[in-house]
JSON list of C-alpha atoms in Angstrom, two decimals:
[
{"chain": "A", "resi": 6, "resn": "MET", "atom": "CA", "xyz": [-11.40, -57.30, -58.03]},
{"chain": "A", "resi": 7, "resn": "GLN", "atom": "CA", "xyz": [-8.65, -59.74, -58.56]},
{"chain": "A", "resi": 8, "resn": "PHE", "atom": "CA", "xyz": [-6.22, -60.47, -55.76]},
{"chain": "A", "resi": 9, "resn": "ASP", "atom": "CA", "xyz": [-2.53, -61.93, -56.58]},
{"chain": "A", "resi": 10, "resn": "LYS", "atom": "CA", "xyz": [-2.08, -65.26, -54.90]},
{"chain": "A", "resi": 11, "resn": "VAL", "atom": "CA", "xyz": [-0.16, -65.11, -51.74]},
{"chain": "A", "resi": 12, "resn": "ASP", "atom": "CA", "xyz": [3.29, -67.09, -51.69]},
{"chain": "A", "resi": 13, "resn": "ASP", "atom": "CA", "xyz": [3.49, -69.35, -48.90]},
{"chain": "A", "resi": 14, "resn": "ASP", "atom": "CA", "xyz": [7.24, -68.38, -48.43]},
{"chain": "A", "resi": 15, "resn": "ASP", "atom": "CA", "xyz": [6.03, -65.14, -47.95]},
{"chain": "A", "resi": 16, "resn": "ASN", "atom": "CA", "xyz": [3.97, -66.07, -44.80]},
{"chain": "A", "resi": 17, "resn": "ASP", "atom": "CA", "xyz": [6.81, -68.11, -43.28]},
{"chain": "A", "resi": 18, "resn": "ASN", "atom": "CA", "xyz": [8.96, -64.73, -43.65]},
{"chain": "A", "resi": 19, "resn": "ASP", "atom": "CA", "xyz": [6.09, -62.82, -41.92]},
{"chain": "A", "resi": 20, "resn": "ASP", "atom": "CA", "xyz": [6.23, -65.27, -39.17]},
{"chain": "A", "resi": 21, "resn": "LYS", "atom": "CA", "xyz": [9.71, -64.76, -38.77]},
{"chain": "A", "resi": 22, "resn": "HIS", "atom": "CA", "xyz": [9.60, -60.87, -38.86]},
{"chain": "A", "resi": 23, "resn": "PRO", "atom": "CA", "xyz": [6.36, -60.05, -36.98]},
{"chain": "A", "resi": 24, "resn": "TRP", "atom": "CA", "xyz": [6.37, -56.41, -37.37]},
{"chain": "A", "resi": 25, "resn": "PRO", "atom": "CA", "xyz": [6.62, -53.92, -40.05]},
{"chain": "A", "resi": 26, "resn": "TYR", "atom": "CA", "xyz": [10.10, -53.75, -41.58]},
{"chain": "A", "resi": 27, "resn": "ALA", "atom": "CA", "xyz": [10.12, -49.94, -41.34]},
{"chain": "A", "resi": 28, "resn": "LEU", "atom": "CA", "xyz": [10.39, -50.65, -37.52]},
{"chain": "A", "resi": 29, "resn": "ASP", "atom": "CA", "xyz": [13.63, -52.31, -38.07]},
{"chain": "A", "resi": 30, "resn": "ASN", "atom": "CA", "xyz": [16.56, -50.44, -36.51]},
{"chain": "A", "resi": 31, "resn": "THR", "atom": "CA", "xyz": [14.41, -48.31, -34.15]},
{"chain": "A", "resi": 32, "resn": "GLU", "atom": "CA", "xyz": [16.60, -46.62, -31.62]},
{"chain": "A", "resi": 33, "resn": "ALA", "atom": "CA", "xyz": [14.06, -44.86, -29.32]},
{"chain": "A", "resi": 34, "resn": "MET", "atom": "CA", "xyz": [10.46, -45.58, -28.52]},
{"chain": "A", "resi": 35, "resn": "VAL", "atom": "CA", "xyz": [7.71, -42.50, -26.90]},
{"chain": "A", "resi": 36, "resn": "ILE", "atom": "CA", "xyz": [4.75, -43.89, -24.98]},
{"chain": "A", "resi": 37, "resn": "CYS", "atom": "CA", "xyz": [2.04, -41.93, -24.52]},
{"chain": "A", "resi": 38, "resn": "THR", "atom": "CA", "xyz": [-1.01, -43.98, -24.30]},
{"chain": "A", "resi": 39, "resn": "SER", "atom": "CA", "xyz": [-3.64, -43.46, -21.33]},
{"chain": "A", "resi": 40, "resn": "ALA", "atom": "CA", "xyz": [-6.86, -44.76, -20.50]},
{"chain": "A", "resi": 41, "resn": "VAL", "atom": "CA", "xyz": [-9.54, -41.89, -21.35]},
{"chain": "A", "resi": 42, "resn": "PRO", "atom": "CA", "xyz": [-12.74, -41.84, -19.02]},
{"chain": "A", "resi": 43, "resn": "GLN", "atom": "CA", "xyz": [-16.06, -41.04, -20.78]},
{"chain": "A", "resi": 44, "resn": "ILE", "atom": "CA", "xyz": [-18.60, -38.74, -18.91]},
{"chain": "A", "resi": 45, "resn": "SER", "atom": "CA", "xyz": [-21.79, -40.31, -17.68]},
{"chain": "A", "resi": 46, "resn": "LYS", "atom": "CA", "xyz": [-24.94, -38.61, -19.59]},
{"chain": "A", "resi": 47, "resn": "ARG", "atom": "CA", "xyz": [-26.92, -39.19, -16.32]},
{"chain": "A", "resi": 48, "resn": "SER", "atom": "CA", "xyz": [-24.64, -37.24, -14.12]},
{"chain": "A", "resi": 49, "resn": "VAL", "atom": "CA", "xyz": [-24.74, -34.37, -16.72]},
{"chain": "A", "resi": 50, "resn": "VAL", "atom": "CA", "xyz": [-28.63, -34.31, -16.57]},
{"chain": "A", "resi": 51, "resn": "LYS", "atom": "CA", "xyz": [-28.58, -34.58, -12.65]},
{"chain": "A", "resi": 52, "resn": "ALA", "atom": "CA", "xyz": [-26.00, -31.39, -12.56]},
{"chain": "A", "resi": 53, "resn": "MET", "atom": "CA", "xyz": [-28.32, -29.34, -15.19]},
{"chain": "A", "resi": 54, "resn": "LEU", "atom": "CA", "xyz": [-31.26, -30.27, -13.22]},
{"chain": "A", "resi": 55, "resn": "LYS", "atom": "CA", "xyz": [-29.59, -28.30, -10.19]},
{"chain": "A", "resi": 56, "resn": "ILE", "atom": "CA", "xyz": [-28.56, -25.44, -11.81]},
{"chain": "A", "resi": 57, "resn": "PRO", "atom": "CA", "xyz": [-32.02, -23.27, -10.60]},
{"chain": "A", "resi": 58, "resn": "LEU", "atom": "CA", "xyz": [-31.17, -24.22, -6.99]},
{"chain": "A", "resi": 59, "resn": "ASN", "atom": "CA", "xyz": [-27.53, -23.50, -7.26]},
{"chain": "A", "resi": 60, "resn": "ILE", "atom": "CA", "xyz": [-28.02, -19.91, -8.79]},
{"chain": "A", "resi": 61, "resn": "LEU", "atom": "CA", "xyz": [-30.67, -18.99, -5.91]},
{"chain": "A", "resi": 62, "resn": "THR", "atom": "CA", "xyz": [-28.15, -20.62, -3.36]},
{"chain": "A", "resi": 63, "resn": "PRO", "atom": "CA", "xyz": [-25.65, -17.84, -2.47]},
{"chain": "A", "resi": 64, "resn": "LYS", "atom": "CA", "xyz": [-21.71, -18.65, -3.28]},
{"chain": "A", "resi": 65, "resn": "LYS", "atom": "CA", "xyz": [-23.02, -21.51, -5.04]},
{"chain": "A", "resi": 66, "resn": "LYS", "atom": "CA", "xyz": [-21.99, -21.96, -8.66]},
{"chain": "A", "resi": 67, "resn": "ALA", "atom": "CA", "xyz": [-24.33, -23.13, -11.27]},
{"chain": "A", "resi": 68, "resn": "ILE", "atom": "CA", "xyz": [-22.79, -26.51, -11.81]},
{"chain": "A", "resi": 69, "resn": "ASN", "atom": "CA", "xyz": [-20.81, -28.40, -9.57]},
{"chain": "A", "resi": 70, "resn": "PHE", "atom": "CA", "xyz": [-18.11, -29.98, -11.48]},
{"chain": "A", "resi": 71, "resn": "ARG", "atom": "CA", "xyz": [-17.78, -32.50, -8.78]},
{"chain": "A", "resi": 72, "resn": "ASP", "atom": "CA", "xyz": [-21.32, -33.83, -9.41]},
{"chain": "A", "resi": 73, "resn": "LEU", "atom": "CA", "xyz": [-20.18, -35.06, -12.91]},
{"chain": "A", "resi": 74, "resn": "GLN", "atom": "CA", "xyz": [-19.40, -38.49, -13.06]},
{"chain": "A", "resi": 75, "resn": "PHE", "atom": "CA", "xyz": [-16.87, -40.48, -15.61]},
{"chain": "A", "resi": 76, "resn": "LYS", "atom": "CA", "xyz": [-16.51, -43.92, -16.21]},
{"chain": "A", "resi": 77, "resn": "TYR", "atom": "CA", "xyz": [-14.25, -46.02, -18.56]},
{"chain": "A", "resi": 78, "resn": "ARG", "atom": "CA", "xyz": [-15.52, -48.25, -21.40]},
{"chain": "A", "resi": 79, "resn": "PRO", "atom": "CA", "xyz": [-15.49, -51.85, -21.05]},
{"chain": "A", "resi": 80, "resn": "GLY", "atom": "CA", "xyz": [-11.84, -53.25, -21.83]},
{"chain": "A", "resi": 81, "resn": "GLN", "atom": "CA", "xyz": [-10.47, -49.93, -21.62]},
{"chain": "A", "resi": 82, "resn": "TYR", "atom": "CA", "xyz": [-9.71, -49.35, -17.92]},
{"chain": "A", "resi": 83, "resn": "PRO", "atom": "CA", "xyz": [-6.44, -48.11, -16.53]},
{"chain": "A", "resi": 84, "resn": "GLU", "atom": "CA", "xyz": [-5.15, -51.65, -15.37]},
{"chain": "A", "resi": 85, "resn": "MET", "atom": "CA", "xyz": [-5.67, -52.74, -19.04]},
{"chain": "A", "resi": 86, "resn": "VAL", "atom": "CA", "xyz": [-4.43, -49.48, -20.81]},
{"chain": "A", "resi": 87, "resn": "ASP", "atom": "CA", "xyz": [-1.79, -48.01, -18.36]},
{"chain": "A", "resi": 88, "resn": "TYR", "atom": "CA", "xyz": [-0.45, -51.25, -16.82]},
{"chain": "A", "resi": 89, "resn": "VAL", "atom": "CA", "xyz": [-1.06, -54.00, -19.27]},
{"chain": "A", "resi": 90, "resn": "GLY", "atom": "CA", "xyz": [-0.72, -52.06, -22.35]},
{"chain": "A", "resi": 91, "resn": "GLN", "atom": "CA", "xyz": [2.17, -50.39, -21.46]},
{"chain": "A", "resi": 92, "resn": "LYS", "atom": "CA", "xyz": [4.13, -53.28, -20.00]},
{"chain": "A", "resi": 93, "resn": "LYS", "atom": "CA", "xyz": [3.42, -54.80, -23.52]},
{"chain": "A", "resi": 94, "resn": "GLN", "atom": "CA", "xyz": [4.84, -51.62, -25.20]},
{"chain": "A", "resi": 95, "resn": "ILE", "atom": "CA", "xyz": [8.03, -52.11, -23.24]},
{"chain": "A", "resi": 96, "resn": "ASP", "atom": "CA", "xyz": [8.59, -55.69, -24.08]},
{"chain": "A", "resi": 97, "resn": "PHE", "atom": "CA", "xyz": [8.05, -54.76, -27.81]},
{"chain": "A", "resi": 98, "resn": "ALA", "atom": "CA", "xyz": [10.68, -52.13, -27.42]},
{"chain": "A", "resi": 99, "resn": "LYS", "atom": "CA", "xyz": [13.26, -54.75, -26.21]},
{"chain": "A", "resi": 100, "resn": "LYS", "atom": "CA", "xyz": [12.34, -56.96, -29.11]},
{"chain": "A", "resi": 101, "resn": "LEU", "atom": "CA", "xyz": [12.87, -54.26, -31.39]},
{"chain": "A", "resi": 102, "resn": "GLY", "atom": "CA", "xyz": [16.34, -53.67, -29.98]},
{"chain": "A", "resi": 103, "resn": "VAL", "atom": "CA", "xyz": [15.03, -49.85, -28.81]},
{"chain": "A", "resi": 104, "resn": "LYS", "atom": "CA", "xyz": [17.77, -48.29, -26.79]},
{"chain": "A", "resi": 105, "resn": "HIS", "atom": "CA", "xyz": [15.98, -45.58, -25.11]},
{"chain": "A", "resi": 106, "resn": "VAL", "atom": "CA", "xyz": [12.10, -45.52, -24.10]},
{"chain": "A", "resi": 107, "resn": "VAL", "atom": "CA", "xyz": [10.37, -42.19, -22.79]},
{"chain": "A", "resi": 108, "resn": "LEU", "atom": "CA", "xyz": [7.19, -42.85, -21.12]},
{"chain": "A", "resi": 109, "resn": "VAL", "atom": "CA", "xyz": [4.65, -39.85, -20.72]},
{"chain": "A", "resi": 110, "resn": "SER", "atom": "CA", "xyz": [2.59, -40.73, -17.22]},
{"chain": "A", "resi": 111, "resn": "SER", "atom": "CA", "xyz": [1.43, -38.14, -14.74]},
{"chain": "A", "resi": 112, "resn": "MET", "atom": "CA", "xyz": [1.97, -36.38, -11.74]},
{"chain": "A", "resi": 113, "resn": "GLY", "atom": "CA", "xyz": [0.49, -37.40, -8.43]},
{"chain": "A", "resi": 114, "resn": "GLY", "atom": "CA", "xyz": [1.48, -41.11, -8.62]},
{"chain": "A", "resi": 115, "resn": "LEU", "atom": "CA", "xyz": [1.92, -40.88, -4.76]},
{"chain": "A", "resi": 116, "resn": "ASP", "atom": "CA", "xyz": [-1.61, -39.70, -3.72]},
{"chain": "A", "resi": 117, "resn": "THR", "atom": "CA", "xyz": [-4.08, -42.54, -3.58]},
{"chain": "A", "resi": 118, "resn": "ASN", "atom": "CA", "xyz": [-6.53, -39.93, -2.61]},
{"chain": "A", "resi": 119, "resn": "ASN", "atom": "CA", "xyz": [-5.92, -38.07, -6.18]},
{"chain": "A", "resi": 120, "resn": "PHE", "atom": "CA", "xyz": [-9.24, -37.35, -7.55]},
{"chain": "A", "resi": 121, "resn": "LEU", "atom": "CA", "xyz": [-7.96, -38.98, -10.75]},
{"chain": "A", "resi": 122, "resn": "ASN", "atom": "CA", "xyz": [-8.32, -42.39, -8.95]},
{"chain": "A", "resi": 123, "resn": "GLN", "atom": "CA", "xyz": [-11.56, -42.17, -8.09]},
{"chain": "A", "resi": 124, "resn": "ILE", "atom": "CA", "xyz": [-12.88, -42.08, -11.74]},
{"chain": "A", "resi": 125, "resn": "GLY", "atom": "CA", "xyz": [-14.28, -45.11, -12.46]},
{"chain": "A", "resi": 126, "resn": "LYS", "atom": "CA", "xyz": [-15.20, -46.24, -8.97]},
{"chain": "A", "resi": 127, "resn": "ASP", "atom": "CA", "xyz": [-18.37, -46.33, -7.22]},
{"chain": "A", "resi": 128, "resn": "LYS", "atom": "CA", "xyz": [-19.46, -44.30, -4.06]},
{"chain": "A", "resi": 129, "resn": "GLU", "atom": "CA", "xyz": [-18.25, -47.76, -2.22]},
{"chain": "A", "resi": 130, "resn": "GLY", "atom": "CA", "xyz": [-14.92, -47.28, -3.82]},
{"chain": "A", "resi": 131, "resn": "LYS", "atom": "CA", "xyz": [-15.26, -50.18, -5.93]},
{"chain": "A", "resi": 132, "resn": "GLY", "atom": "CA", "xyz": [-14.87, -50.70, -9.70]},
{"chain": "A", "resi": 133, "resn": "HIS", "atom": "CA", "xyz": [-12.09, -49.77, -12.38]},
{"chain": "A", "resi": 134, "resn": "GLY", "atom": "CA", "xyz": [-10.26, -46.85, -11.11]},
{"chain": "A", "resi": 135, "resn": "ASP", "atom": "CA", "xyz": [-6.86, -46.25, -9.42]},
{"chain": "A", "resi": 136, "resn": "ILE", "atom": "CA", "xyz": [-5.30, -44.73, -13.07]},
{"chain": "A", "resi": 137, "resn": "LEU", "atom": "CA", "xyz": [-2.28, -43.05, -11.32]},
{"chain": "A", "resi": 138, "resn": "ILE", "atom": "CA", "xyz": [-1.65, -46.52, -9.05]},
{"chain": "A", "resi": 139, "resn": "TRP", "atom": "CA", "xyz": [-1.50, -48.64, -12.63]},
{"chain": "A", "resi": 140, "resn": "LYS", "atom": "CA", "xyz": [0.79, -45.80, -14.27]},
{"chain": "A", "resi": 141, "resn": "ARG", "atom": "CA", "xyz": [3.34, -45.88, -11.62]},
{"chain": "A", "resi": 142, "resn": "MET", "atom": "CA", "xyz": [3.32, -50.17, -11.68]},
{"chain": "A", "resi": 143, "resn": "ALA", "atom": "CA", "xyz": [3.96, -49.55, -15.46]},
{"chain": "A", "resi": 144, "resn": "GLU", "atom": "CA", "xyz": [6.86, -47.18, -14.43]},
{"chain": "A", "resi": 145, "resn": "LYS", "atom": "CA", "xyz": [8.41, -49.61, -12.36]},
{"chain": "A", "resi": 146, "resn": "TYR", "atom": "CA", "xyz": [8.19, -52.06, -15.18]},
{"chain": "A", "resi": 147, "resn": "LEU", "atom": "CA", "xyz": [10.25, -49.84, -17.23]},
{"chain": "A", "resi": 148, "resn": "CYS", "atom": "CA", "xyz": [12.71, -49.10, -14.40]},
{"chain": "A", "resi": 149, "resn": "GLU", "atom": "CA", "xyz": [13.44, -52.68, -14.16]},
{"chain": "A", "resi": 150, "resn": "SER", "atom": "CA", "xyz": [13.69, -53.46, -17.67]},
{"chain": "A", "resi": 151, "resn": "GLY", "atom": "CA", "xyz": [17.09, -52.87, -18.64]},
{"chain": "A", "resi": 152, "resn": "LEU", "atom": "CA", "xyz": [16.13, -49.76, -20.93]},
{"chain": "A", "resi": 153, "resn": "GLN", "atom": "CA", "xyz": [17.43, -46.59, -20.92]},
{"chain": "A", "resi": 154, "resn": "TYR", "atom": "CA", "xyz": [14.05, -44.40, -19.82]},
{"chain": "A", "resi": 155, "resn": "THR", "atom": "CA", "xyz": [13.14, -41.03, -19.40]},
{"chain": "A", "resi": 156, "resn": "ILE", "atom": "CA", "xyz": [9.71, -41.08, -17.36]},
{"chain": "A", "resi": 157, "resn": "ILE", "atom": "CA", "xyz": [7.72, -37.57, -17.63]},
{"chain": "A", "resi": 158, "resn": "HIS", "atom": "CA", "xyz": [5.13, -36.87, -15.08]},
{"chain": "A", "resi": 159, "resn": "PRO", "atom": "CA", "xyz": [3.22, -33.70, -16.55]},
{"chain": "A", "resi": 160, "resn": "GLY", "atom": "CA", "xyz": [0.97, -31.72, -14.42]},
{"chain": "A", "resi": 161, "resn": "GLY", "atom": "CA", "xyz": [-2.75, -31.14, -15.76]},
{"chain": "A", "resi": 162, "resn": "LEU", "atom": "CA", "xyz": [-2.34, -31.03, -19.46]},
{"chain": "A", "resi": 163, "resn": "VAL", "atom": "CA", "xyz": [-3.52, -27.57, -21.33]},
{"chain": "A", "resi": 164, "resn": "ASP", "atom": "CA", "xyz": [-4.00, -26.68, -25.00]},
{"chain": "A", "resi": 165, "resn": "THR", "atom": "CA", "xyz": [-1.77, -23.49, -24.98]},
{"chain": "A", "resi": 166, "resn": "ASP", "atom": "CA", "xyz": [0.81, -22.29, -26.97]},
{"chain": "A", "resi": 167, "resn": "PRO", "atom": "CA", "xyz": [4.40, -24.22, -26.02]},
{"chain": "A", "resi": 168, "resn": "SER", "atom": "CA", "xyz": [7.55, -21.97, -25.07]},
{"chain": "A", "resi": 169, "resn": "LYS", "atom": "CA", "xyz": [5.68, -19.53, -23.33]},
{"chain": "A", "resi": 170, "resn": "MET", "atom": "CA", "xyz": [5.75, -20.53, -19.84]},
{"chain": "A", "resi": 171, "resn": "GLU", "atom": "CA", "xyz": [8.76, -21.34, -17.46]},
{"chain": "A", "resi": 172, "resn": "LEU", "atom": "CA", "xyz": [9.24, -24.76, -17.20]},
{"chain": "A", "resi": 173, "resn": "VAL", "atom": "CA", "xyz": [9.73, -26.21, -13.74]},
{"chain": "A", "resi": 174, "resn": "LEU", "atom": "CA", "xyz": [11.04, -30.02, -13.00]},
{"chain": "A", "resi": 175, "resn": "ASP", "atom": "CA", "xyz": [11.17, -31.73, -9.79]},
{"chain": "A", "resi": 176, "resn": "VAL", "atom": "CA", "xyz": [10.39, -35.08, -8.26]},
{"chain": "A", "resi": 177, "resn": "ASP", "atom": "CA", "xyz": [8.09, -37.51, -6.03]},
{"chain": "A", "resi": 178, "resn": "ASP", "atom": "CA", "xyz": [5.25, -35.13, -6.20]},
{"chain": "A", "resi": 179, "resn": "ALA", "atom": "CA", "xyz": [6.83, -31.79, -4.43]},
{"chain": "A", "resi": 180, "resn": "LEU", "atom": "CA", "xyz": [5.25, -29.55, -7.40]},
{"chain": "A", "resi": 181, "resn": "MET", "atom": "CA", "xyz": [1.58, -31.06, -6.30]},
{"chain": "A", "resi": 182, "resn": "GLN", "atom": "CA", "xyz": [1.74, -28.31, -3.64]},
{"chain": "A", "resi": 183, "resn": "ARG", "atom": "CA", "xyz": [1.60, -25.65, -5.96]},
{"chain": "A", "resi": 184, "resn": "GLU", "atom": "CA", "xyz": [-1.77, -24.01, -6.41]},
{"chain": "A", "resi": 185, "resn": "LYS", "atom": "CA", "xyz": [-1.11, -23.77, -10.55]},
{"chain": "A", "resi": 186, "resn": "LYS", "atom": "CA", "xyz": [-0.03, -27.37, -11.64]},
{"chain": "A", "resi": 187, "resn": "SER", "atom": "CA", "xyz": [-0.70, -27.29, -15.40]},
{"chain": "A", "resi": 188, "resn": "ILE", "atom": "CA", "xyz": [1.57, -27.52, -18.38]},
{"chain": "A", "resi": 189, "resn": "SER", "atom": "CA", "xyz": [1.23, -26.95, -22.09]},
{"chain": "A", "resi": 190, "resn": "ARG", "atom": "CA", "xyz": [0.91, -30.37, -24.16]},
{"chain": "A", "resi": 191, "resn": "GLY", "atom": "CA", "xyz": [3.24, -28.54, -26.60]},
{"chain": "A", "resi": 192, "resn": "ASP", "atom": "CA", "xyz": [5.90, -28.26, -23.90]},
{"chain": "A", "resi": 193, "resn": "VAL", "atom": "CA", "xyz": [5.14, -31.85, -22.96]},
{"chain": "A", "resi": 194, "resn": "ALA", "atom": "CA", "xyz": [6.25, -32.88, -26.63]},
{"chain": "A", "resi": 195, "resn": "ASN", "atom": "CA", "xyz": [9.17, -30.59, -26.53]},
{"chain": "A", "resi": 196, "resn": "LEU", "atom": "CA", "xyz": [10.46, -32.39, -23.28]},
{"chain": "A", "resi": 197, "resn": "CYS", "atom": "CA", "xyz": [10.04, -35.69, -24.92]},
{"chain": "A", "resi": 198, "resn": "ILE", "atom": "CA", "xyz": [11.97, -34.51, -28.09]},
{"chain": "A", "resi": 199, "resn": "ALA", "atom": "CA", "xyz": [14.57, -33.21, -25.28]},
{"chain": "A", "resi": 200, "resn": "SER", "atom": "CA", "xyz": [14.48, -36.55, -23.45]},
{"chain": "A", "resi": 201, "resn": "LEU", "atom": "CA", "xyz": [16.22, -38.33, -26.64]},
{"chain": "A", "resi": 202, "resn": "THR", "atom": "CA", "xyz": [18.83, -35.49, -27.31]},
{"chain": "A", "resi": 203, "resn": "GLU", "atom": "CA", "xyz": [19.84, -34.67, -24.07]},
{"chain": "A", "resi": 204, "resn": "SER", "atom": "CA", "xyz": [20.09, -37.42, -21.55]},
{"chain": "A", "resi": 205, "resn": "GLY", "atom": "CA", "xyz": [23.42, -38.61, -22.34]},
{"chain": "A", "resi": 206, "resn": "GLY", "atom": "CA", "xyz": [22.50, -42.44, -21.52]},
{"chain": "A", "resi": 207, "resn": "ARG", "atom": "CA", "xyz": [21.27, -41.60, -18.38]},
{"chain": "A", "resi": 208, "resn": "SER", "atom": "CA", "xyz": [17.76, -42.71, -17.17]},
{"chain": "A", "resi": 209, "resn": "VAL", "atom": "CA", "xyz": [15.49, -40.08, -15.19]},
{"chain": "A", "resi": 210, "resn": "ALA", "atom": "CA", "xyz": [11.96, -39.62, -14.30]},
{"chain": "A", "resi": 211, "resn": "PHE", "atom": "CA", "xyz": [10.85, -36.32, -13.20]},
{"chain": "A", "resi": 212, "resn": "ASP", "atom": "CA", "xyz": [7.80, -33.99, -12.55]},
{"chain": "A", "resi": 213, "resn": "CYS", "atom": "CA", "xyz": [7.11, -30.88, -14.67]},
{"chain": "A", "resi": 214, "resn": "VAL", "atom": "CA", "xyz": [4.80, -27.91, -14.71]},
{"chain": "A", "resi": 215, "resn": "GLY", "atom": "CA", "xyz": [4.49, -24.63, -16.43]},
{"chain": "A", "resi": 216, "resn": "GLU", "atom": "CA", "xyz": [4.92, -21.25, -14.69]},
{"chain": "A", "resi": 217, "resn": "GLU", "atom": "CA", "xyz": [3.65, -17.81, -15.54]},
{"chain": "A", "resi": 218, "resn": "VAL", "atom": "CA", "xyz": [6.61, -15.56, -17.01]},
{"chain": "A", "resi": 219, "resn": "ALA", "atom": "CA", "xyz": [6.60, -11.98, -15.40]},
{"chain": "A", "resi": 220, "resn": "ALA", "atom": "CA", "xyz": [6.74, -9.08, -17.88]},
{"chain": "A", "resi": 221, "resn": "VAL", "atom": "CA", "xyz": [9.62, -6.97, -17.84]},
{"chain": "A", "resi": 222, "resn": "ASP", "atom": "CA", "xyz": [9.29, -3.66, -15.49]},
{"chain": "A", "resi": 223, "resn": "GLY", "atom": "CA", "xyz": [5.73, -4.90, -14.85]},
{"chain": "A", "resi": 224, "resn": "GLY", "atom": "CA", "xyz": [4.93, -4.36, -18.43]},
{"chain": "A", "resi": 225, "resn": "GLY", "atom": "CA", "xyz": [6.25, -4.58, -22.19]},
{"chain": "A", "resi": 226, "resn": "GLU", "atom": "CA", "xyz": [7.51, -8.02, -23.47]},
{"chain": "A", "resi": 227, "resn": "PRO", "atom": "CA", "xyz": [7.87, -11.07, -21.32]},
{"chain": "A", "resi": 228, "resn": "VAL", "atom": "CA", "xyz": [10.93, -12.51, -20.42]},
{"chain": "A", "resi": 229, "resn": "ALA", "atom": "CA", "xyz": [12.37, -15.09, -22.71]},
{"chain": "A", "resi": 230, "resn": "VAL", "atom": "CA", "xyz": [11.94, -18.58, -21.39]},
{"chain": "A", "resi": 231, "resn": "LYS", "atom": "CA", "xyz": [14.50, -21.23, -21.48]},
{"chain": "A", "resi": 232, "resn": "GLY", "atom": "CA", "xyz": [13.72, -24.15, -24.06]},
{"chain": "A", "resi": 233, "resn": "ALA", "atom": "CA", "xyz": [13.11, -27.57, -22.98]},
{"chain": "A", "resi": 234, "resn": "ALA", "atom": "CA", "xyz": [16.55, -28.84, -23.86]},
{"chain": "A", "resi": 235, "resn": "ASP", "atom": "CA", "xyz": [17.84, -26.41, -21.80]},
{"chain": "A", "resi": 236, "resn": "VAL", "atom": "CA", "xyz": [15.86, -26.74, -18.72]},
{"chain": "A", "resi": 237, "resn": "LEU", "atom": "CA", "xyz": [16.17, -30.54, -19.08]},
{"chain": "A", "resi": 238, "resn": "ARG", "atom": "CA", "xyz": [19.97, -30.24, -19.41]},
{"chain": "A", "resi": 239, "resn": "ASP", "atom": "CA", "xyz": [19.77, -28.19, -16.35]},
{"chain": "A", "resi": 240, "resn": "PHE", "atom": "CA", "xyz": [17.89, -30.23, -14.48]},
{"chain": "A", "resi": 241, "resn": "LEU", "atom": "CA", "xyz": [20.08, -33.61, -15.09]},
{"chain": "A", "resi": 242, "resn": "THR", "atom": "CA", "xyz": [22.67, -31.88, -13.45]},
{"chain": "A", "resi": 243, "resn": "THR", "atom": "CA", "xyz": [21.27, -31.86, -9.97]},
{"chain": "A", "resi": 244, "resn": "GLY", "atom": "CA", "xyz": [21.21, -35.45, -10.11]},
{"chain": "A", "resi": 245, "resn": "LYS", "atom": "CA", "xyz": [17.72, -35.63, -8.90]},
{"chain": "A", "resi": 246, "resn": "THR", "atom": "CA", "xyz": [15.18, -38.41, -10.22]},
{"chain": "A", "resi": 247, "resn": "ALA", "atom": "CA", "xyz": [12.02, -40.09, -8.70]},
{"chain": "A", "resi": 248, "resn": "ASP", "atom": "CA", "xyz": [12.44, -42.51, -5.86]},
{"chain": "A", "resi": 249, "resn": "TYR", "atom": "CA", "xyz": [10.61, -45.59, -6.72]},
{"chain": "A", "resi": 250, "resn": "THR", "atom": "CA", "xyz": [11.06, -47.00, -3.43]},
{"chain": "A", "resi": 251, "resn": "LEU", "atom": "CA", "xyz": [8.35, -44.75, -2.38]},
{"chain": "A", "resi": 252, "resn": "GLU", "atom": "CA", "xyz": [5.06, -46.07, -1.96]},
{"chain": "A", "resi": 253, "resn": "PRO", "atom": "CA", "xyz": [1.70, -44.88, -3.29]},
{"chain": "A", "resi": 254, "resn": "GLY", "atom": "CA", "xyz": [0.00, -42.88, -0.11]},
{"chain": "A", "resi": 255, "resn": "THR", "atom": "CA", "xyz": [3.61, -41.53, 0.85]},
{"chain": "A", "resi": 256, "resn": "GLN", "atom": "CA", "xyz": [3.44, -37.96, 0.07]},
{"chain": "A", "resi": 257, "resn": "SER", "atom": "CA", "xyz": [6.41, -36.07, -0.63]},
{"chain": "A", "resi": 258, "resn": "THR", "atom": "CA", "xyz": [7.68, -33.33, 1.70]},
{"chain": "A", "resi": 259, "resn": "MET", "atom": "CA", "xyz": [9.88, -31.69, -0.62]},
{"chain": "A", "resi": 260, "resn": "THR", "atom": "CA", "xyz": [9.32, -27.94, -1.42]}
]
């Protein structure tokens, strides 16, 4: 196979334009990156070996999912992905001249004892964990960047159809007090789109979950739910946004 000779002038132009030309005039950026833990195979084997005894023990589940352990791959720790990596994306957005950054993060950023923060740590609490704390640090960096931002803190992500549940928005982990704290991935995607069309130049950070919709008269067709754009538009009229002066370990008392 024969390759054409690369012109040195082209290299000089690439140095002056270090990103693909297709990114020129980009107006918005959506950041969805996150460190992803891997399940420990050893913990799975141990949990399986406990099944016979657990079955014979009253009120005990066959598998205690709390026994399963997770860890991050080397170099893919929350500090590197959720903090350092997101900082670099925010810096890149500024270089591109992006006006609006939407950052998908997570609820629970004020709870240092959240189980997600324990992933990657050993029994002594040492290791590469604290994913929600690193995420919150990246959020603060975005808030101080001078860019318009929308920071979305979804509850537990589930693979259900979007626009089937009523979206509930609040701030500062108030929604963590709910028994059910999940939301469809599709609804989060719709909120990202709505953030770009409905924010009106305003920066905001909020939590979000989905709520089951009651059927009409106890049966029949479910009540139609508001779309993400309408829900976000209504929320913006409240003037609420996350309080980043609150430090992790400060639980919201809002209801």
